[in-house]
CSV table of C-alpha atoms and ligand atoms in Angstrom, one decimal:
chain,number,residue,atom,x,y,z
A,1,MET,CA,17.2,-14.3,-3.3
A,2,GLU,CA,20.0,-11.7,-3.2
A,3,LYS,CA,18.6,-8.1,-2.8
A,4,LYS,CA,20.3,-5.4,-4.9
A,5,ALA,CA,19.8,-1.7,-4.5
A,6,PHE,CA,18.6,0.0,-7.7
A,7,VAL,CA,21.0,2.9,-7.2
A,8,THR,CA,24.8,2.8,-6.8
A,9,LYS,CA,27.1,4.8,-4.4
A,10,GLU,CA,28.3,6.9,-7.4
A,11,GLN,CA,24.6,7.8,-8.2
A,12,ILE,CA,23.9,8.8,-4.6
A,13,GLU,CA,27.1,10.8,-4.3
A,14,GLU,CA,25.9,12.8,-7.3
A,15,ILE,CA,22.3,13.1,-6.0
A,16,VAL,CA,23.3,14.4,-2.6
A,17,LYS,CA,25.1,17.5,-4.2
A,18,THR,CA,21.6,18.6,-4.8
A,19,TYR,CA,19.3,16.8,-2.3
A,20,PRO,CA,20.9,16.0,1.0
A,21,THR,CA,20.0,12.7,2.8
A,22,PRO,CA,17.8,11.3,4.1
A,23,PHE,CA,15.3,10.9,1.3
A,24,HIS,CA,13.1,8.3,-0.3
A,25,ILE,CA,13.9,7.5,-3.9
A,26,TYR,CA,11.4,5.6,-6.3
A,27,ASP,CA,12.4,3.6,-9.4
A,28,GLU,CA,10.1,4.5,-12.2
A,29,LYS,CA,11.2,1.7,-14.5
A,30,GLY,CA,10.6,-0.9,-11.8
A,31,ILE,CA,7.1,0.6,-11.0
A,32,ARG,CA,6.1,0.5,-14.6
A,33,GLU,CA,7.4,-3.0,-15.4
A,34,ASN,CA,5.6,-4.4,-12.4
A,35,ALA,CA,2.4,-2.7,-13.2
A,36,ARG,CA,2.5,-4.2,-16.7
A,37,LYS,CA,3.1,-7.6,-15.2
A,38,LEU,CA,0.1,-7.3,-13.0
A,39,LYS,CA,-2.1,-6.2,-15.9
A,40,LYS,CA,-0.9,-9.0,-18.0
A,41,ALA,CA,-1.5,-11.6,-15.3
A,42,PHE,CA,-5.2,-10.7,-15.2
A,43,SER,CA,-5.7,-9.8,-18.9
A,44,TRP,CA,-8.0,-12.9,-19.2
A,45,ASN,CA,-10.6,-10.8,-17.4
A,46,LYS,CA,-11.9,-8.0,-19.7
A,47,GLY,CA,-12.9,-5.6,-16.9
A,48,PHE,CA,-9.8,-6.0,-14.8
A,49,LYS,CA,-8.6,-2.9,-13.1
A,50,GLU,CA,-6.0,-2.2,-10.3
A,51,TYR,CA,-6.9,0.5,-7.9
A,52,PHE,CA,-3.7,1.6,-6.3
A,53,ALA,CA,-4.1,2.0,-2.5
A,54,VAL,CA,-3.2,5.7,-2.3
A,55,LYS,CA,-2.3,5.4,1.5
A,56,ALA,CA,0.7,3.4,0.5
A,57,THR,CA,2.5,6.2,-1.4
A,58,PRO,CA,0.3,9.3,-1.6
A,59,ASN,CA,2.5,11.3,-4.0
A,60,PRO,CA,0.7,12.7,-7.2
A,61,TYR,CA,3.8,12.0,-9.4
A,62,ILE,CA,3.7,8.3,-8.4
A,63,LEU,CA,-0.1,8.3,-9.0
A,64,GLN,CA,0.4,9.8,-12.4
A,65,ILE,CA,2.8,7.0,-13.4
A,66,LEU,CA,0.2,4.4,-12.3
A,67,LYS,CA,-2.5,6.2,-14.2
A,68,GLU,CA,-0.5,6.1,-17.3
A,69,GLU,CA,-0.2,2.3,-16.7
A,70,GLY,CA,-4.0,2.0,-16.6
A,71,CYS,CA,-4.5,1.9,-12.8
A,72,GLY,CA,-7.2,3.7,-10.8
A,73,VAL,CA,-6.9,4.6,-7.2
A,74,ASP,CA,-8.3,3.3,-3.9
A,75,CYS,CA,-8.9,6.1,-1.4
A,76,SER,CA,-10.0,6.0,2.2
A,77,SER,CA,-10.1,9.7,3.3
A,78,LEU,CA,-10.9,13.2,2.1
A,79,THR,CA,-7.4,14.2,1.3
A,80,GLU,CA,-6.7,11.0,-0.7
A,81,LEU,CA,-9.8,11.7,-2.7
A,82,MET,CA,-8.6,15.4,-3.2
A,83,LEU,CA,-5.2,14.2,-4.4
A,84,SER,CA,-6.7,11.6,-6.8
A,85,ASP,CA,-9.0,14.3,-8.2
A,86,MET,CA,-6.1,16.6,-8.8
A,87,VAL,CA,-4.2,13.9,-10.7
A,88,GLY,CA,-7.2,13.5,-12.9
A,89,PHE,CA,-8.7,10.3,-11.8
A,90,LYS,CA,-12.4,10.3,-12.7
A,91,LYS,CA,-15.6,8.4,-11.6
A,92,ASP,CA,-15.1,4.7,-12.0
A,93,GLU,CA,-11.3,5.1,-11.7
A,94,ILE,CA,-11.8,5.9,-8.0
A,95,MET,CA,-12.7,3.3,-5.4
A,96,PHE,CA,-13.7,4.7,-2.1
A,97,SER,CA,-12.9,1.9,0.5
A,98,SER,CA,-13.2,3.8,3.8
A,99,ASN,CA,-14.4,2.9,7.3
A,100,VAL,CA,-15.7,5.0,10.1
A,101,THR,CA,-16.5,7.4,7.4
A,102,PRO,CA,-17.2,11.1,8.0
A,103,LYS,CA,-20.0,12.9,6.2
A,104,GLU,CA,-17.6,15.2,4.3
A,105,ASP,CA,-15.6,12.2,2.8
A,106,PHE,CA,-18.8,10.6,1.5
A,107,LEU,CA,-19.9,14.0,0.1
A,108,LEU,CA,-16.7,14.3,-1.9
A,109,ALA,CA,-16.7,10.7,-3.1
A,110,ALA,CA,-20.2,11.1,-4.3
A,111,LYS,CA,-19.4,14.5,-6.0
A,112,LEU,CA,-16.4,12.7,-7.9
A,113,ASP,CA,-18.9,9.9,-8.8
A,114,ALA,CA,-16.4,7.3,-7.3
A,115,TYR,CA,-17.4,3.7,-6.6
A,116,ILE,CA,-18.3,3.7,-2.8
A,117,ASN,CA,-17.5,0.5,-0.9
A,118,PHE,CA,-19.6,0.4,2.3
A,119,ASP,CA,-17.8,-0.9,5.3
A,120,ASP,CA,-21.1,-1.4,7.4
A,121,ILE,CA,-24.8,-1.8,6.9
A,122,THR,CA,-25.6,1.3,9.0
A,123,LEU,CA,-23.6,3.4,6.5
A,124,ILE,CA,-26.3,2.9,3.9
A,125,ASP,CA,-28.8,5.0,5.6
A,126,PHE,CA,-26.1,7.4,6.8
A,127,TYR,CA,-25.1,7.9,3.2
A,128,LYS,CA,-28.8,8.2,1.9
A,129,ASP,CA,-29.1,11.5,3.9
A,130,ILE,CA,-25.9,12.9,2.2
A,131,ALA,CA,-25.9,12.0,-1.5
A,132,ASP,CA,-27.6,9.9,-4.3
A,133,PHE,CA,-26.6,6.3,-4.8
A,134,LYS,CA,-24.6,5.4,-7.9
A,135,GLU,CA,-26.0,2.7,-10.1
A,136,THR,CA,-23.3,0.4,-8.8
A,137,MET,CA,-22.5,0.2,-5.1
A,138,CYS,CA,-20.0,-1.9,-3.4
A,139,LEU,CA,-20.1,-3.9,0.0
A,140,ARG,CA,-17.2,-5.0,2.1
A,141,TYR,CA,-17.5,-8.6,3.4
A,142,ASN,CA,-16.2,-10.0,6.7
A,143,PRO,CA,-16.7,-13.8,6.8
A,144,GLY,CA,-15.7,-14.1,10.5
A,145,GLY,CA,-13.8,-17.0,12.0
A,146,ASP,CA,-10.2,-17.6,11.1
A,147,PHE,CA,-8.8,-17.3,7.6
A,148,THR,CA,-6.6,-20.2,6.8
A,149,LEU,CA,-4.4,-21.1,3.9
A,150,ASN,CA,-2.8,-24.6,3.7
A,151,ASN,CA,-4.1,-25.3,7.2
A,152,GLU,CA,-2.4,-22.3,8.6
A,153,ILE,CA,-4.1,-19.4,10.2
A,154,MET,CA,-3.3,-16.3,8.2
A,155,ASP,CA,-5.6,-13.9,10.0
A,156,THR,CA,-8.6,-13.7,12.1
A,157,PRO,CA,-11.5,-11.8,10.4
A,158,LYS,CA,-13.7,-12.4,13.4
A,159,ASP,CA,-11.5,-9.9,15.3
A,160,ALA,CA,-11.3,-7.4,12.4
A,161,LYS,CA,-13.3,-4.1,12.5
A,162,TYR,CA,-14.1,-4.3,8.8
A,163,GLY,CA,-17.0,-5.3,6.7
A,164,LEU,CA,-20.4,-6.8,6.9
A,165,THR,CA,-21.5,-10.4,7.9
A,166,LYS,CA,-23.1,-12.6,5.2
A,167,GLU,CA,-26.5,-12.0,6.7
A,168,GLN,CA,-25.9,-8.2,6.6
A,169,MET,CA,-24.7,-8.5,3.0
A,170,LYS,CA,-28.0,-10.0,1.9
A,171,GLU,CA,-30.0,-7.4,3.9
A,172,ALA,CA,-27.8,-4.6,2.5
A,173,ILE,CA,-28.3,-5.6,-1.1
A,174,LEU,CA,-32.1,-5.8,-0.6
A,175,LYS,CA,-32.1,-2.4,1.0
A,176,LEU,CA,-29.9,-0.9,-1.7
A,177,LYS,CA,-32.1,-2.4,-4.4
A,178,SER,CA,-35.1,-0.7,-2.8
A,179,TYR,CA,-33.2,2.6,-3.0
A,180,GLY,CA,-32.7,2.0,-6.8
A,181,VAL,CA,-29.2,0.6,-6.9
A,182,LYS,CA,-28.8,-1.8,-9.9
A,183,HIS,CA,-25.4,-3.4,-9.7
A,184,PHE,CA,-23.2,-4.5,-6.9
A,185,GLY,CA,-19.6,-5.0,-6.2
A,186,ILE,CA,-18.2,-7.1,-3.4
A,187,HIS,CA,-14.9,-6.7,-1.6
A,188,SER,CA,-12.8,-8.4,1.1
A,189,PHE,CA,-9.4,-7.9,2.6
A,190,LEU,CA,-8.5,-11.1,4.7
A,191,ALA,CA,-4.8,-11.1,5.1
A,192,SER,CA,-2.0,-8.5,4.8
A,193,ASN,CA,1.4,-8.9,3.2
A,194,THR,CA,0.9,-12.5,2.1
A,195,LYS,CA,3.8,-14.4,0.6
A,196,ASP,CA,1.8,-17.3,-0.8
A,197,ASN,CA,0.6,-17.5,-4.4
A,198,GLY,CA,-2.5,-19.1,-3.0
A,199,TYR,CA,-3.9,-16.1,-1.1
A,200,TYR,CA,-5.7,-14.3,-4.0
A,201,PRO,CA,-7.1,-17.5,-5.4
A,202,LYS,CA,-8.4,-18.6,-2.0
A,203,LEU,CA,-9.9,-15.2,-1.3
A,204,ALA,CA,-11.4,-15.2,-4.8
A,205,ARG,CA,-13.1,-18.6,-4.2
A,206,ILE,CA,-14.7,-17.2,-1.1
A,207,LEU,CA,-16.0,-14.1,-2.8
A,208,PHE,CA,-17.0,-15.9,-6.0
A,209,GLU,CA,-19.1,-18.4,-4.0
A,210,LEU,CA,-20.6,-15.6,-2.1
A,211,ALA,CA,-21.4,-13.7,-5.4
A,212,VAL,CA,-23.2,-16.8,-6.7
A,213,GLU,CA,-25.2,-17.0,-3.4
A,214,LEU,CA,-26.1,-13.4,-3.4
A,215,HIS,CA,-27.0,-13.4,-7.0
A,216,LYS,CA,-29.4,-16.3,-6.5
A,217,GLU,CA,-30.9,-15.3,-3.1
A,218,CYS,CA,-31.2,-11.5,-3.7
A,219,ASP,CA,-31.7,-11.7,-7.5
A,220,CYS,CA,-29.0,-9.0,-8.0
A,221,HIS,CA,-26.4,-8.4,-10.7
A,222,ILE,CA,-22.8,-8.6,-9.3
A,223,ALA,CA,-20.8,-6.3,-11.5
A,224,PHE,CA,-17.4,-6.6,-9.9
A,225,ILE,CA,-15.4,-8.4,-7.3
A,226,ASN,CA,-12.7,-6.5,-5.5
A,227,LEU,CA,-9.9,-8.6,-4.1
A,228,SER,CA,-8.4,-5.6,-2.4
A,229,GLY,CA,-4.8,-5.6,-1.2
A,230,GLY,CA,-2.7,-8.1,0.7
A,231,VAL,CA,-0.3,-9.6,-1.9
A,232,GLY,CA,3.0,-9.0,-0.2
A,233,VAL,CA,6.6,-8.6,-1.0
A,234,ASP,CA,9.8,-10.5,0.1
A,235,TYR,CA,11.3,-8.0,2.6
A,236,LYS,CA,13.7,-10.6,3.7
A,237,PRO,CA,16.0,-12.1,1.1
A,238,THR,CA,15.2,-15.5,2.4
A,239,GLU,CA,11.4,-15.1,1.9
A,240,PRO,CA,9.4,-16.5,-0.9
A,241,LYS,CA,8.5,-14.0,-3.6
A,242,ASN,CA,5.0,-13.9,-5.0
A,243,ASP,CA,4.7,-14.7,-8.7
A,244,ILE,CA,1.8,-12.5,-10.1
A,245,GLU,CA,1.4,-14.7,-13.2
A,246,ILE,CA,0.7,-17.8,-11.0
A,247,ILE,CA,-1.6,-15.7,-8.8
A,248,GLY,CA,-3.5,-14.4,-11.9
A,249,GLU,CA,-3.9,-17.9,-13.2
A,250,GLY,CA,-5.1,-19.2,-9.8
A,251,VAL,CA,-7.9,-16.5,-9.8
A,252,ARG,CA,-8.8,-17.4,-13.4
A,253,ARG,CA,-9.2,-21.0,-12.6
A,254,ALA,CA,-11.5,-20.1,-9.6
A,255,TYR,CA,-13.4,-17.8,-11.9
A,256,GLU,CA,-14.1,-20.4,-14.5
A,257,GLU,CA,-15.0,-23.1,-11.9
A,258,ILE,CA,-17.4,-21.0,-9.9
A,259,LEU,CA,-18.6,-17.9,-11.9
A,260,THR,CA,-18.4,-19.0,-15.5
A,261,LYS,CA,-20.2,-22.3,-14.6
A,262,GLU,CA,-23.0,-20.2,-13.2
A,263,GLY,CA,-23.2,-18.0,-16.3
A,264,MET,CA,-21.8,-15.1,-14.4
A,265,ASP,CA,-18.9,-14.5,-16.8
A,266,ASP,CA,-19.3,-10.7,-17.0
A,267,VAL,CA,-18.0,-10.1,-13.5
A,268,LYS,CA,-15.1,-7.7,-13.5
A,269,ILE,CA,-12.1,-8.4,-11.2
A,270,PHE,CA,-10.6,-5.4,-9.3
A,271,THR,CA,-7.5,-5.3,-7.0
A,272,GLU,CA,-6.5,-2.6,-4.6
A,273,LEU,CA,-2.8,-3.4,-4.2
A,274,GLY,CA,-0.5,-1.0,-2.4
A,275,ARG,CA,2.5,-2.9,-1.2
A,276,PHE,CA,2.9,-5.2,-4.2
A,277,MET,CA,2.8,-2.1,-6.6
A,278,LEU,CA,5.3,0.1,-4.9
A,279,ALA,CA,7.3,-1.4,-2.0
A,280,PRO,CA,10.3,-2.9,-3.8
A,281,TYR,CA,10.7,0.3,-5.9
A,282,GLY,CA,11.5,2.6,-3.1
A,283,HIS,CA,14.6,3.0,-1.0
A,284,LEU,CA,15.2,5.2,2.0
A,285,ILE,CA,18.8,6.6,1.5
A,286,SER,CA,20.4,7.7,4.7
A,287,LYS,CA,24.0,8.7,5.8
A,288,VAL,CA,25.9,7.3,8.7
A,289,ILE,CA,26.5,10.2,11.1
A,290,HIS,CA,27.7,8.4,14.2
A,291,GLU,CA,29.0,5.2,15.6
A,292,LYS,CA,28.8,4.1,19.2
A,293,HIS,CA,30.4,1.2,21.1
A,294,ILE,CA,28.9,0.3,24.4
A,295,TRP,CA,27.2,-3.1,25.2
A,296,LYS,CA,26.4,-3.4,21.5
A,297,GLU,CA,27.7,-1.8,18.4
A,298,TYR,CA,25.5,1.0,17.1
A,299,ILE,CA,25.4,2.8,13.8
A,300,GLY,CA,23.6,6.2,13.9
A,301,LEU,CA,21.8,7.5,10.8
A,302,ASP,CA,20.5,10.8,9.7
A,303,ALA,CA,17.1,9.1,9.2
A,304,CYS,CA,14.9,7.8,12.0
A,305,ALA,CA,11.5,6.1,12.5
A,306,VAL,CA,9.8,9.3,11.3
A,307,ASN,CA,11.1,8.5,7.9
A,308,LEU,CA,10.2,4.8,8.1
A,309,MET,CA,8.0,3.5,10.9
A,310,ARG,CA,7.6,-0.1,10.1
A,311,PRO,CA,10.6,-1.5,12.0
A,312,ALA,CA,9.6,0.6,15.1
A,313,MET,CA,6.0,-0.2,14.9
A,314,TYR,CA,5.9,-3.9,13.8
A,315,GLY,CA,9.5,-4.9,14.3
A,316,ALA,CA,9.5,-5.3,10.5
A,317,TYR,CA,12.7,-6.4,8.6
A,318,HIS,CA,14.0,-4.0,5.9
A,319,HIS,CA,17.1,-5.1,4.1
A,320,ILE,CA,20.0,-2.8,4.2
A,321,THR,CA,22.8,-2.4,1.6
A,322,VAL,CA,25.9,-0.4,2.5
A,323,LEU,CA,26.4,1.3,-0.8
A,324,GLY,CA,29.7,0.7,-2.4
A,325,LYS,CA,30.3,-2.2,-0.1
A,326,GLU,CA,28.0,-4.6,-2.0
A,327,ASN,CA,30.7,-7.2,-2.5
A,328,GLU,CA,32.1,-7.1,1.0
A,329,GLU,CA,31.6,-9.8,3.5
A,330,ALA,CA,28.8,-9.1,6.1
A,331,LYS,CA,30.9,-10.0,9.2
A,332,TYR,CA,30.1,-7.2,11.6
A,333,LYS,CA,27.0,-7.2,13.8
A,334,TYR,CA,25.2,-3.8,14.2
A,335,ASP,CA,22.2,-2.2,15.5
A,336,VAL,CA,21.3,0.5,13.0
A,337,THR,CA,19.4,3.4,14.7
A,338,GLY,CA,17.9,6.7,14.3
A,339,GLY,CA,18.0,9.5,16.8
A,340,LEU,CA,14.5,9.4,18.3
A,341,CYS,CA,14.3,9.4,22.1
A,342,GLU,CA,12.6,5.9,21.7
A,343,ASN,CA,14.6,2.7,22.0
A,344,ASN,CA,12.5,1.1,19.3
A,345,ASP,CA,13.9,3.6,16.8
A,346,LYS,CA,16.1,0.9,15.2
A,347,PHE,CA,16.1,0.0,11.5
A,348,ALA,CA,18.0,-3.2,12.2
A,349,ILE,CA,18.9,-5.1,15.3
A,350,ASP,CA,21.9,-7.4,15.3
A,351,ARG,CA,22.2,-7.2,11.7
A,352,MET,CA,25.3,-8.7,9.9
A,353,LEU,CA,26.6,-6.0,7.6
A,354,PRO,CA,30.1,-5.1,6.0
A,355,LYS,CA,32.3,-2.8,8.1
A,356,ILE,CA,30.5,0.6,8.3
A,357,GLU,CA,32.2,4.0,8.5
A,358,ILE,CA,30.9,7.4,9.2
A,359,GLY,CA,30.0,9.0,5.9
A,360,ASP,CA,28.7,5.7,4.3
A,361,TYR,CA,25.3,5.7,2.6
A,362,LEU,CA,22.9,3.0,3.4
A,363,ALA,CA,20.0,1.9,1.2
A,364,ILE,CA,17.1,0.7,3.3
A,365,HIS,CA,15.1,-1.5,0.9
A,366,ASP,CA,11.4,-1.9,0.2
A,367,THR,CA,10.2,1.5,1.4
A,368,GLY,CA,8.2,2.4,-1.6
A,369,ALA,CA,4.9,1.6,0.1
A,370,HIS,CA,3.9,2.3,3.7
A,371,GLY,CA,7.2,4.0,4.0
A,372,PHE,CA,7.2,7.8,3.7
A,373,SER,CA,3.5,7.8,4.1
A,374,MET,CA,3.4,6.4,7.7
A,375,GLY,CA,5.7,9.2,8.7
A,376,TYR,CA,5.0,11.5,11.7
A,377,ASN,CA,6.8,14.3,13.4
A,378,TYR,CA,7.7,12.8,16.9
A,379,ASN,CA,10.6,14.6,18.6
A,380,GLY,CA,10.1,17.4,16.1
A,381,LYS,CA,11.9,15.5,13.5
A,382,LEU,CA,11.1,16.4,10.0
A,383,LYS,CA,9.8,14.4,7.0
A,384,SER,CA,12.2,13.8,4.2
A,385,ALA,CA,12.1,14.6,0.5
A,386,GLU,CA,10.9,12.1,-2.0
A,387,LEU,CA,12.8,11.7,-5.3
A,388,LEU,CA,12.0,9.9,-8.5
A,389,LEU,CA,14.7,8.1,-10.5
A,390,LYS,CA,13.3,8.5,-14.0
A,391,GLU,CA,13.6,5.9,-16.8
A,392,ASN,CA,16.2,8.1,-18.5
A,393,GLY,CA,18.3,8.1,-15.3
A,394,GLU,CA,17.5,11.7,-14.3
A,395,VAL,CA,16.4,12.5,-10.8
A,396,LYS,CA,13.3,14.6,-10.1
A,397,LEU,CA,12.3,16.0,-6.8
A,398,ILE,CA,8.7,15.0,-6.3
A,399,ARG,CA,8.4,16.2,-2.7
A,400,ARG,CA,10.7,18.6,-1.0
A,401,ALA,CA,11.9,17.9,2.6
A,402,GLU,CA,10.1,19.6,5.4
A,403,THR,CA,11.8,22.6,7.0
A,404,PRO,CA,11.3,23.9,10.6
A,405,SER,CA,8.7,26.4,9.3
A,406,ASP,CA,6.6,23.5,8.0
A,407,TYR,CA,6.7,22.0,11.5
A,408,PHE,CA,5.7,25.3,13.1
A,409,ALA,CA,3.1,26.2,10.4
A,410,THR,CA,0.0,25.2,12.3
A,411,LEU,CA,0.9,27.3,15.3
A,412,ASP,CA,0.1,31.0,15.8
A,413,LEU,CA,3.4,32.3,17.1
A,414,THR,CA,2.7,36.0,17.1
A,415,PRO,CA,2.4,36.1,21.0
A,416,PHE,CA,5.9,34.6,21.2
A,417,LYS,CA,7.8,36.8,18.8
A,418,LYS,CA,10.3,39.1,20.3
B,501,LIG,C1,-4.3,-0.8,3.0
B,501,LIG,C2,-5.3,-1.2,2.0
B,501,LIG,C3,-5.0,-1.8,0.8
B,501,LIG,C4,-3.6,-1.9,0.3
B,501,LIG,O1,-3.0,-3.0,1.1
B,501,LIG,P1,-1.5,-3.6,0.7
B,501,LIG,O2,-1.2,-4.4,1.8
B,501,LIG,O3,-0.7,-2.3,0.6
B,501,LIG,O4,-1.7,-4.2,-0.6
B,501,LIG,C5,-6.1,-2.1,-0.1
B,501,LIG,N1,-7.4,-1.8,0.3
B,501,LIG,C6,-7.7,-1.4,1.5
B,501,LIG,C7,-9.1,-1.1,1.8
B,501,LIG,C8,-6.8,-1.0,2.4
B,501,LIG,O5,-7.1,-0.6,3.6
């Protein structure tokens, strides 16, 4: 499928008069429409709720939009909990899916009365010394082995640090029951950025069957099943695109065949999507500041891996639109780079694009999730602003760009002042 930017060159030329590049910009309309589609696809389940993975886009204005669309939040750290609390998420609207959890984080999660998803059996007694158990507690499952879909290995849970084994799940439930816990949630995350409508249904079957087994063997009430994240997006125009309606229907069928059949038809379905909720609705907008002709043709941007780490870290593909040249033929081959002193600081390698000139604006696609948030400050480069393109076409600054004083803020520079 062709990928179109949600902003035009004219819009960007207007925006940069107030907010210079680079910046991430988010499309409120796209975010809302997509959130509604997800909700509709799972509307067959009365208790359905999406807990947006805060780590994907930890900005309160984005969280507020998702809250208005009926979403909760999935947190995994102290500051993500604090942010969610500030935005007004309460109690059952917060899922705390952490691992290697420090004491302070559990304390705040308990204070906020969030759902707590234990990553390990040893955390139960660790937690017991910190706070009281909620009536409903959640456990993260790791089935081990390989996770396959259509005979293809998608991921290898046996090598993943997360979750409890099946035996531990049973032991944990009996232990929690003895501590007065009445209801249980189960959670698992088995493959990331999947592009197959069969991922959630397959995961659902594994968890539904486990739920039946736990219900029978441990005589416990399973209140919810959390399918976690992992539904991916089509970063490449040639990739298949997930169809959330088909996914929701696939999960519904598994639910009827396994849970309804056992009379367990009050189990709520939760999701913790991050990428699927936000990635397509963000662009990193950057300006071409240099070009270089050596053994290859290079285009140098005012953005770098600090603003979007996925290409440098995973060799990830992010589509690029040269704004204003959408209809020109892509017949020039470029490496599109940032200015870090790291040769992997390349947004694209050997990418066919229209002829690029200094001053052109590039829209780097699908940066709405795991984009800004993975940023760092290597080479003393500063993190960019985040802008929201509102439904009425206005642009709102939802995070200002860092300045050198932000970079120096954690140092005591008094001994060095002249
Ligand atoms: C990262 C994460 C998610 C979100 O993953 P996506 O790939 O963005 O959907 C959900 N749950 C947990 C526990 C995670 O760590």
